[in-house]
mmCIF file of C-alpha atoms in Angstrom:
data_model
loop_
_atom_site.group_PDB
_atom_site.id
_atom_site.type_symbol
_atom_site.label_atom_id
_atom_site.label_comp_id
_atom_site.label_asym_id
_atom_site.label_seq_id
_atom_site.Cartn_x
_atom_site.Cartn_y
_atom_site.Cartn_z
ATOM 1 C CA UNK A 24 54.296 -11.848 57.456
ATOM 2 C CA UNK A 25 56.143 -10.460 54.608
ATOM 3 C CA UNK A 26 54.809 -10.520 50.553
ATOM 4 C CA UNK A 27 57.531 -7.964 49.505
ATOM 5 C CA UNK A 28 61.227 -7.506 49.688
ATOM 6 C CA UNK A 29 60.648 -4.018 49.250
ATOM 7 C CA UNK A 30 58.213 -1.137 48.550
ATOM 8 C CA UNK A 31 59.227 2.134 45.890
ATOM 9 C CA UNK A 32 56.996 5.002 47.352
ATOM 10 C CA UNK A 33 58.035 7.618 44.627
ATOM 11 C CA UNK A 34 56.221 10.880 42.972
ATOM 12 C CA UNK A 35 55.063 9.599 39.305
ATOM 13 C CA UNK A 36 55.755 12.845 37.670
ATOM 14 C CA UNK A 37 58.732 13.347 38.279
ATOM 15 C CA UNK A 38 60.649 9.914 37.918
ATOM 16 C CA UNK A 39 58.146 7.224 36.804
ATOM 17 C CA UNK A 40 59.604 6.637 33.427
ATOM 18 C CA UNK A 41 63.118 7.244 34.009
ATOM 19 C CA UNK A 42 64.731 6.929 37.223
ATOM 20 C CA UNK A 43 62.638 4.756 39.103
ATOM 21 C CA UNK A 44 61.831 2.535 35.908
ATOM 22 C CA UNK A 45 65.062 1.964 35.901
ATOM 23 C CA UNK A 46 65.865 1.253 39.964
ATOM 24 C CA UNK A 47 62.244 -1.189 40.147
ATOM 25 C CA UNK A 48 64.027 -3.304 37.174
ATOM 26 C CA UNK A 49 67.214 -3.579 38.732
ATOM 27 C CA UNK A 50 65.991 -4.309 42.275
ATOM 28 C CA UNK A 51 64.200 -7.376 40.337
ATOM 29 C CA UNK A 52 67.315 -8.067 38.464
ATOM 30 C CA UNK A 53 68.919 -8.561 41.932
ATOM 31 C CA UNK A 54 65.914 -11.685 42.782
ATOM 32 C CA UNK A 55 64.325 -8.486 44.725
ATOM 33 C CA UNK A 56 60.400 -8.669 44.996
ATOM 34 C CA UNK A 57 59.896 -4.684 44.419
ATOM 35 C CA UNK A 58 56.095 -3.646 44.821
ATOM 36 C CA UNK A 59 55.807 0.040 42.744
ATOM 37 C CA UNK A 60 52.307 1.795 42.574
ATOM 38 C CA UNK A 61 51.211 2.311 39.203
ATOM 39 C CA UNK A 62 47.605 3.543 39.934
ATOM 40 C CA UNK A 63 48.558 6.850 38.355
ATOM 41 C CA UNK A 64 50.241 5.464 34.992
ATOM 42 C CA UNK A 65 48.369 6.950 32.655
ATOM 43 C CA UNK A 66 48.165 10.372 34.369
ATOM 44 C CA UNK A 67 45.010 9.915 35.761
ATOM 45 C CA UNK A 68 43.696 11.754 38.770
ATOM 46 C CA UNK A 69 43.909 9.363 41.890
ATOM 47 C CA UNK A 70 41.480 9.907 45.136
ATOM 48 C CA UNK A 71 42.631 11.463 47.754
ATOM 49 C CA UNK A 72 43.028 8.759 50.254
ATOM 50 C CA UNK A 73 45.332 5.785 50.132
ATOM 51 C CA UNK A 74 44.178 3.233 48.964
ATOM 52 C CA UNK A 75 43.566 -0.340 51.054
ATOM 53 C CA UNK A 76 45.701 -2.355 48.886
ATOM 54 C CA UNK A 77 48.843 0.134 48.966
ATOM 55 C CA UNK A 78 48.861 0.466 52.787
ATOM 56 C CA UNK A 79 48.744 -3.244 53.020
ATOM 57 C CA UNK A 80 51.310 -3.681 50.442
ATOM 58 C CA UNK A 81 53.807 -0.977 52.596
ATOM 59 C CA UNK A 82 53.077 -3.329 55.898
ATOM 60 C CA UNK A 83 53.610 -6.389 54.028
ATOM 61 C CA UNK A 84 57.137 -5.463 53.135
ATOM 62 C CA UNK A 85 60.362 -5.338 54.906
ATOM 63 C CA UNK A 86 61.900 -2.150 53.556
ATOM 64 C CA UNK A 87 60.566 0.874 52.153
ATOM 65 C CA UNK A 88 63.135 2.754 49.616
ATOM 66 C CA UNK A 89 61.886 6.184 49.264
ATOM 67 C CA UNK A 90 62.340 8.632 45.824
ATOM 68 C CA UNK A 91 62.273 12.230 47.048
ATOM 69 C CA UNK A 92 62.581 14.372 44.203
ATOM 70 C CA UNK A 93 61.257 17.977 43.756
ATOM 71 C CA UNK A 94 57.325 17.439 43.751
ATOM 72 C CA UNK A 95 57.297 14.383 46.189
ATOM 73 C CA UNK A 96 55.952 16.523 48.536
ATOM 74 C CA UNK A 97 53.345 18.412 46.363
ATOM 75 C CA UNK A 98 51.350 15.276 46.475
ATOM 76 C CA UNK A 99 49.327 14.336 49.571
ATOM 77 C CA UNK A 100 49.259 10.449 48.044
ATOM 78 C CA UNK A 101 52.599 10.374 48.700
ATOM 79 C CA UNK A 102 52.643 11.991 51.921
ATOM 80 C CA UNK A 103 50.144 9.715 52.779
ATOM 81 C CA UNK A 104 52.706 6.687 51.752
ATOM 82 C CA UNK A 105 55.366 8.114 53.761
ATOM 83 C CA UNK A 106 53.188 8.369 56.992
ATOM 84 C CA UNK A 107 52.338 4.882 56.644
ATOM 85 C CA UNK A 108 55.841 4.087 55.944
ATOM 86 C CA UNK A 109 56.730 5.674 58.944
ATOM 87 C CA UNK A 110 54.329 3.915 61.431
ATOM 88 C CA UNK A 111 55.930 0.511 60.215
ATOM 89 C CA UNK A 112 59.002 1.674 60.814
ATOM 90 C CA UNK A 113 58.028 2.798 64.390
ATOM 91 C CA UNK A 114 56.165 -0.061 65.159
ATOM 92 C CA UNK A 115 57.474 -3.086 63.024
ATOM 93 C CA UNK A 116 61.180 -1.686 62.893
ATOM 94 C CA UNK A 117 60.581 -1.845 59.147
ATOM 95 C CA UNK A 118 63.554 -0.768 57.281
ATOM 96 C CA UNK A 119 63.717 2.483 55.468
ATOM 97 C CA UNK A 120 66.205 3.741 52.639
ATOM 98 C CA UNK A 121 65.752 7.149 51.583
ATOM 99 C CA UNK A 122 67.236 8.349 48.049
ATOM 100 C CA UNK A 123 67.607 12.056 47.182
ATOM 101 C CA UNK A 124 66.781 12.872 43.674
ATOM 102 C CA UNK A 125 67.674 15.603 42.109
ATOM 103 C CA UNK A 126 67.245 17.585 45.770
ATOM 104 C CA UNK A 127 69.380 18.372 48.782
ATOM 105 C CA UNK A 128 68.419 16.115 52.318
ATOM 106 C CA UNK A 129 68.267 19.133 53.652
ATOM 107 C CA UNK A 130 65.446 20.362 51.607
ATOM 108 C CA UNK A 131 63.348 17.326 52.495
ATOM 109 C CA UNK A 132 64.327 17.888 56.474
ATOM 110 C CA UNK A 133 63.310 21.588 56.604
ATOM 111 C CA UNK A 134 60.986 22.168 53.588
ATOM 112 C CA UNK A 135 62.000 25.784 53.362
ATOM 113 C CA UNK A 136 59.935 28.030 51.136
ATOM 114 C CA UNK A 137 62.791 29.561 49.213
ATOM 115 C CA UNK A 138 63.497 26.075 48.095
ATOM 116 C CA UNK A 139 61.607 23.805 45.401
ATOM 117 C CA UNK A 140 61.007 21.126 47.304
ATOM 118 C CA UNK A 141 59.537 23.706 49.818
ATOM 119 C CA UNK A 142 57.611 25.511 47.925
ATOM 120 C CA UNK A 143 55.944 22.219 46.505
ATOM 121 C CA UNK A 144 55.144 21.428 50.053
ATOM 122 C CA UNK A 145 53.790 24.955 50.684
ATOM 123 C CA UNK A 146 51.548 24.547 47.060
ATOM 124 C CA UNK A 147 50.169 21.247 48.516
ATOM 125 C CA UNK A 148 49.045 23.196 51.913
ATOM 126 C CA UNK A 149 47.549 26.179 50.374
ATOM 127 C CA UNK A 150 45.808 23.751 47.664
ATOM 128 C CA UNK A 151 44.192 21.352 49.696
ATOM 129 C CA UNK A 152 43.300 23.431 53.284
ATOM 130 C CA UNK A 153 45.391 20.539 55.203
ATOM 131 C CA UNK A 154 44.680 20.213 59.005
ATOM 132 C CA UNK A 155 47.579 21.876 60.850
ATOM 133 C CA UNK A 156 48.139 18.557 62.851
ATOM 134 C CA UNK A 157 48.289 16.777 59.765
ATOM 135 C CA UNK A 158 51.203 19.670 58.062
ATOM 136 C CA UNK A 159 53.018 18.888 61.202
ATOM 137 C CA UNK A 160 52.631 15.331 61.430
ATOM 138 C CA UNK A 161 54.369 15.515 57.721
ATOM 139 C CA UNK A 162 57.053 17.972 59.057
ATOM 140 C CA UNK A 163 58.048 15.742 61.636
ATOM 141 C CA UNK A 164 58.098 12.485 59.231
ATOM 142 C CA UNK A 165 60.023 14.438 56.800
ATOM 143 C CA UNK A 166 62.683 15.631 59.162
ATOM 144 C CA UNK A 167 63.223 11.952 60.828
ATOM 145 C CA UNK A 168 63.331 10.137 57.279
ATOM 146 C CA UNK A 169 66.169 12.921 56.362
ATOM 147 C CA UNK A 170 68.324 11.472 58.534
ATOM 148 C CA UNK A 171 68.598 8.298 57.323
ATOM 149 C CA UNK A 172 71.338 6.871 56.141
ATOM 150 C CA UNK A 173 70.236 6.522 51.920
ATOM 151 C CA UNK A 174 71.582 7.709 48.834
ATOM 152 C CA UNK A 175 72.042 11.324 47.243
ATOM 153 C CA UNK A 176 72.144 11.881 43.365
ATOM 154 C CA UNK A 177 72.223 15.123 42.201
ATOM 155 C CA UNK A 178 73.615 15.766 38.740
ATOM 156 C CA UNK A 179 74.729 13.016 38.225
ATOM 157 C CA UNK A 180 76.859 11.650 35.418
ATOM 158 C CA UNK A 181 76.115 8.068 35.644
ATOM 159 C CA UNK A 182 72.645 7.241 37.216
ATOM 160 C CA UNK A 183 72.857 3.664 36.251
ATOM 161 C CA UNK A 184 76.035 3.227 38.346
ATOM 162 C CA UNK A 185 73.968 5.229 41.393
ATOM 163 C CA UNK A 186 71.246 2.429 40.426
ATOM 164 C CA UNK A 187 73.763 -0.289 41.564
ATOM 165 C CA UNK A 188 75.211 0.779 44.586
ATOM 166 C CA UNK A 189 71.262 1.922 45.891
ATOM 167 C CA UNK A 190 70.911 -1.684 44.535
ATOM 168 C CA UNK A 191 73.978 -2.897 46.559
ATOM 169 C CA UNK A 192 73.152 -1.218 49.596
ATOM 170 C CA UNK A 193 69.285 -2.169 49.888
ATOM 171 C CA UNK A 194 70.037 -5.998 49.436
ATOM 172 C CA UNK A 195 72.860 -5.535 52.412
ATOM 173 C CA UNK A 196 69.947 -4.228 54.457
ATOM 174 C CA UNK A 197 67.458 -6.931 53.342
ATOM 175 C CA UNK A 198 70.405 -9.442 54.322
ATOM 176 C CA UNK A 199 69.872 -8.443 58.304
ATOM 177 C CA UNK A 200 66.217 -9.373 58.223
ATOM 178 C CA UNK A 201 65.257 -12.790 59.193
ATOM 179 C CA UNK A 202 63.205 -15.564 58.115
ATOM 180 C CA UNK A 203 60.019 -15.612 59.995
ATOM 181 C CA UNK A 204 59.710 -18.286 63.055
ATOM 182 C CA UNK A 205 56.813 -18.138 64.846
ATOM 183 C CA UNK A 206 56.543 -16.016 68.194
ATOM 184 C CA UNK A 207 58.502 -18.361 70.736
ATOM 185 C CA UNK A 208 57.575 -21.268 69.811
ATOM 186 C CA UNK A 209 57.832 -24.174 72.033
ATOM 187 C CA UNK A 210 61.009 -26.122 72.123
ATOM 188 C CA UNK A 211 62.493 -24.653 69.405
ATOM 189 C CA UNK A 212 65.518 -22.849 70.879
ATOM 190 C CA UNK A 213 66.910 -25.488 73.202
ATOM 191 C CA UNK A 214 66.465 -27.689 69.642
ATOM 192 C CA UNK A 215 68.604 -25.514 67.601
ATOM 193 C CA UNK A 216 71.157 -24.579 70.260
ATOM 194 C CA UNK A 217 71.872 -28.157 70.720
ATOM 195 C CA UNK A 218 71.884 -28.695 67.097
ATOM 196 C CA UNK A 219 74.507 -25.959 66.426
ATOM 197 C CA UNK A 220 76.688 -27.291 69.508
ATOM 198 C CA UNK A 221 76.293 -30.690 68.267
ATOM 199 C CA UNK A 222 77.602 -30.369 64.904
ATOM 200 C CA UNK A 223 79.915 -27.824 65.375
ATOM 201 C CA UNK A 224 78.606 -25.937 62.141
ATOM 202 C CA UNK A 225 80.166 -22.562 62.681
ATOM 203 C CA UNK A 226 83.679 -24.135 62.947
ATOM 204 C CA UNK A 227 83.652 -26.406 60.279
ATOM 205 C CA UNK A 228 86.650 -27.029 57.288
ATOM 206 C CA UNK A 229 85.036 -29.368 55.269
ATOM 207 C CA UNK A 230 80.905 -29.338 53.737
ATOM 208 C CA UNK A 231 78.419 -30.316 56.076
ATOM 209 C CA UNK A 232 75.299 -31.723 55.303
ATOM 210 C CA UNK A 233 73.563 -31.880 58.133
ATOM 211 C CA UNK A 234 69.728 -33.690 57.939
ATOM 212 C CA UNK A 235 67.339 -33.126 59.853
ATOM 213 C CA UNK A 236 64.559 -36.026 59.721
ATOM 214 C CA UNK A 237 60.827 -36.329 61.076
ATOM 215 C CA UNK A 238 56.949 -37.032 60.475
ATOM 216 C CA UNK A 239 55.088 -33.680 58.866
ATOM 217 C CA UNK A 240 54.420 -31.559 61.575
ATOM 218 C CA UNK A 241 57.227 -32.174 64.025
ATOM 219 C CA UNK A 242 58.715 -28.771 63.397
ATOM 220 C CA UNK A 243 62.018 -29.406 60.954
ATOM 221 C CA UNK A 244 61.313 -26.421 58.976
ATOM 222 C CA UNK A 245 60.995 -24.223 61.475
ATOM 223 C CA UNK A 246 63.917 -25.801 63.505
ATOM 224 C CA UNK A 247 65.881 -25.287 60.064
ATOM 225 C CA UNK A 248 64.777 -21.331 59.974
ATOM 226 C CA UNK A 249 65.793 -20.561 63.553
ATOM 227 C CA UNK A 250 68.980 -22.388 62.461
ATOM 228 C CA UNK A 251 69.604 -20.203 59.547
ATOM 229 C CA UNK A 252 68.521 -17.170 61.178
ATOM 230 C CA UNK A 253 71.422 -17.549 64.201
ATOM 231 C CA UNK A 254 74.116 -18.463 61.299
ATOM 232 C CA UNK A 255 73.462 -17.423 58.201
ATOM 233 C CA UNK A 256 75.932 -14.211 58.920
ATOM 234 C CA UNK A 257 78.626 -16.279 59.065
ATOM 235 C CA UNK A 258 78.843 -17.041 55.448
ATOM 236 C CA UNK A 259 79.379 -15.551 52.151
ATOM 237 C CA UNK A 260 76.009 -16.421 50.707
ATOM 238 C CA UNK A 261 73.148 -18.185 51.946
ATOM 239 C CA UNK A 262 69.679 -19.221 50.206
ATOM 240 C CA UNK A 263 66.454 -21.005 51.874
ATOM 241 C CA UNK A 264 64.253 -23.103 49.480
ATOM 242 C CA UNK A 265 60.649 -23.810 51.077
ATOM 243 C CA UNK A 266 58.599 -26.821 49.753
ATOM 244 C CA UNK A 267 61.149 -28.213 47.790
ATOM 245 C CA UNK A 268 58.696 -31.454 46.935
ATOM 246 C CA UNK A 269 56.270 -29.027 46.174
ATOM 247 C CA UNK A 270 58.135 -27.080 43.617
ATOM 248 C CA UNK A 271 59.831 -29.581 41.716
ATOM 249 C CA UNK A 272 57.043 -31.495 40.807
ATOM 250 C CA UNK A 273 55.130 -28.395 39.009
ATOM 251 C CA UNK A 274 56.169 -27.613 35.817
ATOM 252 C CA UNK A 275 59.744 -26.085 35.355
ATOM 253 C CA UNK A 276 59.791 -26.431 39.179
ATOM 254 C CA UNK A 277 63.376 -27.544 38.858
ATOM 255 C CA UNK A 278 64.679 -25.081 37.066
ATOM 256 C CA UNK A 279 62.959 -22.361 39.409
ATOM 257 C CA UNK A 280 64.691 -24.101 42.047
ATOM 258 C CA UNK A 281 68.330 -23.767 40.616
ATOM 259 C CA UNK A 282 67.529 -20.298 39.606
ATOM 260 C CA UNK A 283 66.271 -18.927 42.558
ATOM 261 C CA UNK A 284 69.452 -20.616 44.154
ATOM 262 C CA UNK A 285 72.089 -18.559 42.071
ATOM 263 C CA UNK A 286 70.214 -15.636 42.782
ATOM 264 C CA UNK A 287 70.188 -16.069 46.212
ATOM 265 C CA UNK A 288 74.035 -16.405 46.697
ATOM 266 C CA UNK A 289 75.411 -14.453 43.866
ATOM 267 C CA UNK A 290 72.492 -11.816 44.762
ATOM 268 C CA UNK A 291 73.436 -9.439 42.141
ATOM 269 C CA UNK A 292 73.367 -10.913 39.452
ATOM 270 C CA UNK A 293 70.367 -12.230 37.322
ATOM 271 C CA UNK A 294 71.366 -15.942 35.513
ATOM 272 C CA UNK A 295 69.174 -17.332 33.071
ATOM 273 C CA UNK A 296 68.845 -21.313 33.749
ATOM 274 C CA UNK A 297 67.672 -22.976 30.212
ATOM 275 C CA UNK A 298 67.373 -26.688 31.327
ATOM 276 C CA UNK A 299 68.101 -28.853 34.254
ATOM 277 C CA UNK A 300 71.549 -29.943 33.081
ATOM 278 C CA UNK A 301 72.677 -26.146 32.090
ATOM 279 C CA UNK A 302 71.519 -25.463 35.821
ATOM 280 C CA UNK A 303 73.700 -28.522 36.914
ATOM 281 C CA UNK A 304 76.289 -26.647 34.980
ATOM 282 C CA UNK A 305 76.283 -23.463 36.185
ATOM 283 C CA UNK A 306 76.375 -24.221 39.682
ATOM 284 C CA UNK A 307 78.769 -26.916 39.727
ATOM 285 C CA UNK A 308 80.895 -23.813 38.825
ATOM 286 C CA UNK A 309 79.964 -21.266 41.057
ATOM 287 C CA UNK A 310 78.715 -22.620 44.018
ATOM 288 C CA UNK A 311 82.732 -22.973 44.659
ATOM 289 C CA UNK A 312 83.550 -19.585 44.675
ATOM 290 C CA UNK A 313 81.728 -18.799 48.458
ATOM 291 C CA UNK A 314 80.993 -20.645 51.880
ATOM 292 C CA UNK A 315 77.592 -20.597 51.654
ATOM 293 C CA UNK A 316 74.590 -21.947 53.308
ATOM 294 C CA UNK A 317 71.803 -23.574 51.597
ATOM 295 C CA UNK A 318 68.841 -25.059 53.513
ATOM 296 C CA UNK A 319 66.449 -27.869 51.091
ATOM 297 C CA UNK A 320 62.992 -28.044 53.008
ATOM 298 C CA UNK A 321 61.234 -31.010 52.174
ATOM 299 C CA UNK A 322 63.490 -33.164 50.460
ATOM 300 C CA UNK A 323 62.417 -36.447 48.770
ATOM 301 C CA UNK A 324 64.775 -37.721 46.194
ATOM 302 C CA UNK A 325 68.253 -37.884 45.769
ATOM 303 C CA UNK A 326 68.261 -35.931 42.733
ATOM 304 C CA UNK A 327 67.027 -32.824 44.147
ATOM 305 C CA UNK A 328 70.269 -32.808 46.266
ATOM 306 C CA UNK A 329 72.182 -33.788 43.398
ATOM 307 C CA UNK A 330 70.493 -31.157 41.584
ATOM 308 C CA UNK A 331 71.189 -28.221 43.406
ATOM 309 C CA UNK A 332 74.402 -29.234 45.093
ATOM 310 C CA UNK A 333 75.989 -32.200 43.916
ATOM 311 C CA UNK A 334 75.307 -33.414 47.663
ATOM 312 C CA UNK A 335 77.612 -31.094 48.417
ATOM 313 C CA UNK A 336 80.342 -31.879 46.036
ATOM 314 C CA UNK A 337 80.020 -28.741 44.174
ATOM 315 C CA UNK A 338 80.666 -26.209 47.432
ATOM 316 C CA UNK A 339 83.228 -24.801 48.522
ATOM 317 C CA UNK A 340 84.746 -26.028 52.366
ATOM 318 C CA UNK A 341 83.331 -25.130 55.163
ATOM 319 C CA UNK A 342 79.765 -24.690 53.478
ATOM 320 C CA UNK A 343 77.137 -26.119 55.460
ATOM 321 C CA UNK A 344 73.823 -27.807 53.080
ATOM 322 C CA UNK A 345 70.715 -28.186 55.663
ATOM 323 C CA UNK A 346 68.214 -30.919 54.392
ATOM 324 C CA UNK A 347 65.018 -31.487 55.897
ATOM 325 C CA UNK A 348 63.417 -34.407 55.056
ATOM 326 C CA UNK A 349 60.908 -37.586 56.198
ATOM 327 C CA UNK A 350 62.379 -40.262 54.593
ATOM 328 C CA UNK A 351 65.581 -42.234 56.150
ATOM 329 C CA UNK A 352 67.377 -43.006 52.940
ATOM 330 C CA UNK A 353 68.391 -39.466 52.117
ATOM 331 C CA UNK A 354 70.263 -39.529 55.495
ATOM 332 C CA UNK A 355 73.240 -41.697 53.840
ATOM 333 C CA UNK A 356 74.471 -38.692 52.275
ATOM 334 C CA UNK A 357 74.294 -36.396 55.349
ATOM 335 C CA UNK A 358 77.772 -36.229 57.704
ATOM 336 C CA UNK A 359 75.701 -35.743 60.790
ATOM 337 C CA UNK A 360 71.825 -36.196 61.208
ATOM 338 C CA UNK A 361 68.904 -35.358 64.099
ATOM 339 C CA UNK A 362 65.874 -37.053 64.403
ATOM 340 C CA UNK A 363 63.253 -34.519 65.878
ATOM 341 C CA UNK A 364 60.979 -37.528 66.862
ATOM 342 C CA UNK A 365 63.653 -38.673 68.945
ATOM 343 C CA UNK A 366 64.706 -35.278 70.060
ATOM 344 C CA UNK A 367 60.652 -35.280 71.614
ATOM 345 C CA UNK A 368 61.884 -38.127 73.539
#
């Protein structure tokens, strides 16, 4: 299960206000859920353990983007975040992206004493009386995250240009993660395999809508996630909107929808959507630019296709537009449908 695109585990003194201010913004510029800790924002004294709510927010996430910078290791809260951070990526394969501030990856791998991010680590040690299995437990998370592949800024002359590439690179690395389908479920891959022989989606020159019809409960969403999951790299941009019926019935629920589509696709790049028609706008002249993949769960009208796709109209060829939906009428506008009911059969 997964609440947060990513978690900031970062020292507050250092770069609360500046650098890390600035990367949380940008990372939700991008449409990126970013979780940052801001127990300590007013300078206050935190305890010494972790606290529930952060170690569940680390394991709820799928990547962890770590701030070293020349304290982070004179604090044994974020010591503490980094061993947790490390156990997920052990055990979960959670993603980690380190980023250097202001000190050498070598520092962080080695801690050596003539060193400040050494002799931070050294002040934590002598200040607190930390268990020797504990210092080396630390050692040896410190020297694995170091060589990860992350980001190094050191004097640099443009940090908000740093900002976009970490930016760049952490959505790349979000892109290989997939939508969660429950563990083997039953059925589902012979369903999708003969789905994605069937229509022939990776191949295609024209748009595809493909539909994907049945009674609540049959399975189409998560027939349409294991779809997306074995394609979606085969595209330029891709976006998966849950409970479309849901959302488009709550207020501004349109909007939200067209939004968080543009964001998806063009994933950089933050586009304020003022009304339904603006959003109708806007699409119809950028949806062009990419092959992309868009998957509408729970579709009941017309106009939420028409909406957020022109049916298809507004995409470029060889786009594919998955709809899954309960009601038979919508199928007139799909070029190739499956009936899961039928499929049971």
């Amino acid at each position: 299960r997964r609440m947060y695109d990513v978690f900031v585990s970062f020292r507050g003194k250092d770069t609360r206000p500046t650098f890390t201010s600035h990367l949380h913004t940008s990372l939700q510029n991008a449409g990126i859920t970013a979780y940052k800790d801001d127990d300590d924002v007013d300078g206050l004294q935190r305890g010494e353990r972790i606290s529930i709510a952060l170690l569940k927010a680390i394991g709820l996430s799928a990547c962890s983007v770590i701030v070293f910078s020349t304290h982070y290791s004179d604090s044994k809260w974020c010591l503490q975040e980094l061993e947790n951070i490390m156990v997920c990526h052990r055990t979960k394969g959670q993603v980690v992206y380190p980023i250097f501030y202001e000190v050498d990856p070598s520092d962080v791998r080695y801690q050596k004493k003539e060193t400040d991010f050494g002799k931070a680590f050294e002040s934590l040690i002598s200040r607190r009386s930390v268990e020797e299995d504990k210092v080396q437990s630390w050692r040896t998370d410190l020297r694995e995250v170091s060589s990860f592949s992350g980001t190094t800024v050191i004097n640099s002359r443009n940090e908000s240009e740093d900002i976009k590439r970490i930016v760049e690179h952490v959505t790349r690395l979000l892109d290989k993660t997939e939508l969660f389908v429950a563990a083997h479920p039953v059925g589902v891959e012979p369903r999708v395999q003969k789905l994605i022989e069937e229509s022939n989606i990776q191949k295609i020159k024209d748009v595809l809508i493909l539909g994907i019809k049945g009674m609540g409960g049959v399975g189409k969403t998560t027939i349409a996630k294991a779809i997306y999951n074995k394609i979606r790299r085969d595209f330029d941009g891709r976006s998966f909107l849950l409970n479309i019926r849901e959302t488009w019935q709550q207020d501004n629920g349109k909007v939200l929808l067209q939004q968080q589509l543009l964001e998806d696709i063009f994933i950089a790049t933050r586009i304020h959507i003022s009304n339904i028609d603006s959003g109708k706008q806007i699409l119809k002249e950028r949806l062009g630019a990419k092959r992309v993949l868009i998957v509408l769960d729970d579709v009941t009208d017309l106009d939420q296709l028409n909406a957020l796709c022109g049916s298809g109209e507004w995409c470029r060829p060889g786009s594919v537009v998955i709809i899954t939906t309960r009601h038979d009428d919508l199928l007139r506008v799909c070029k190739l449908t499956f009936n899961l009911e039928e499929m049971n059969g």
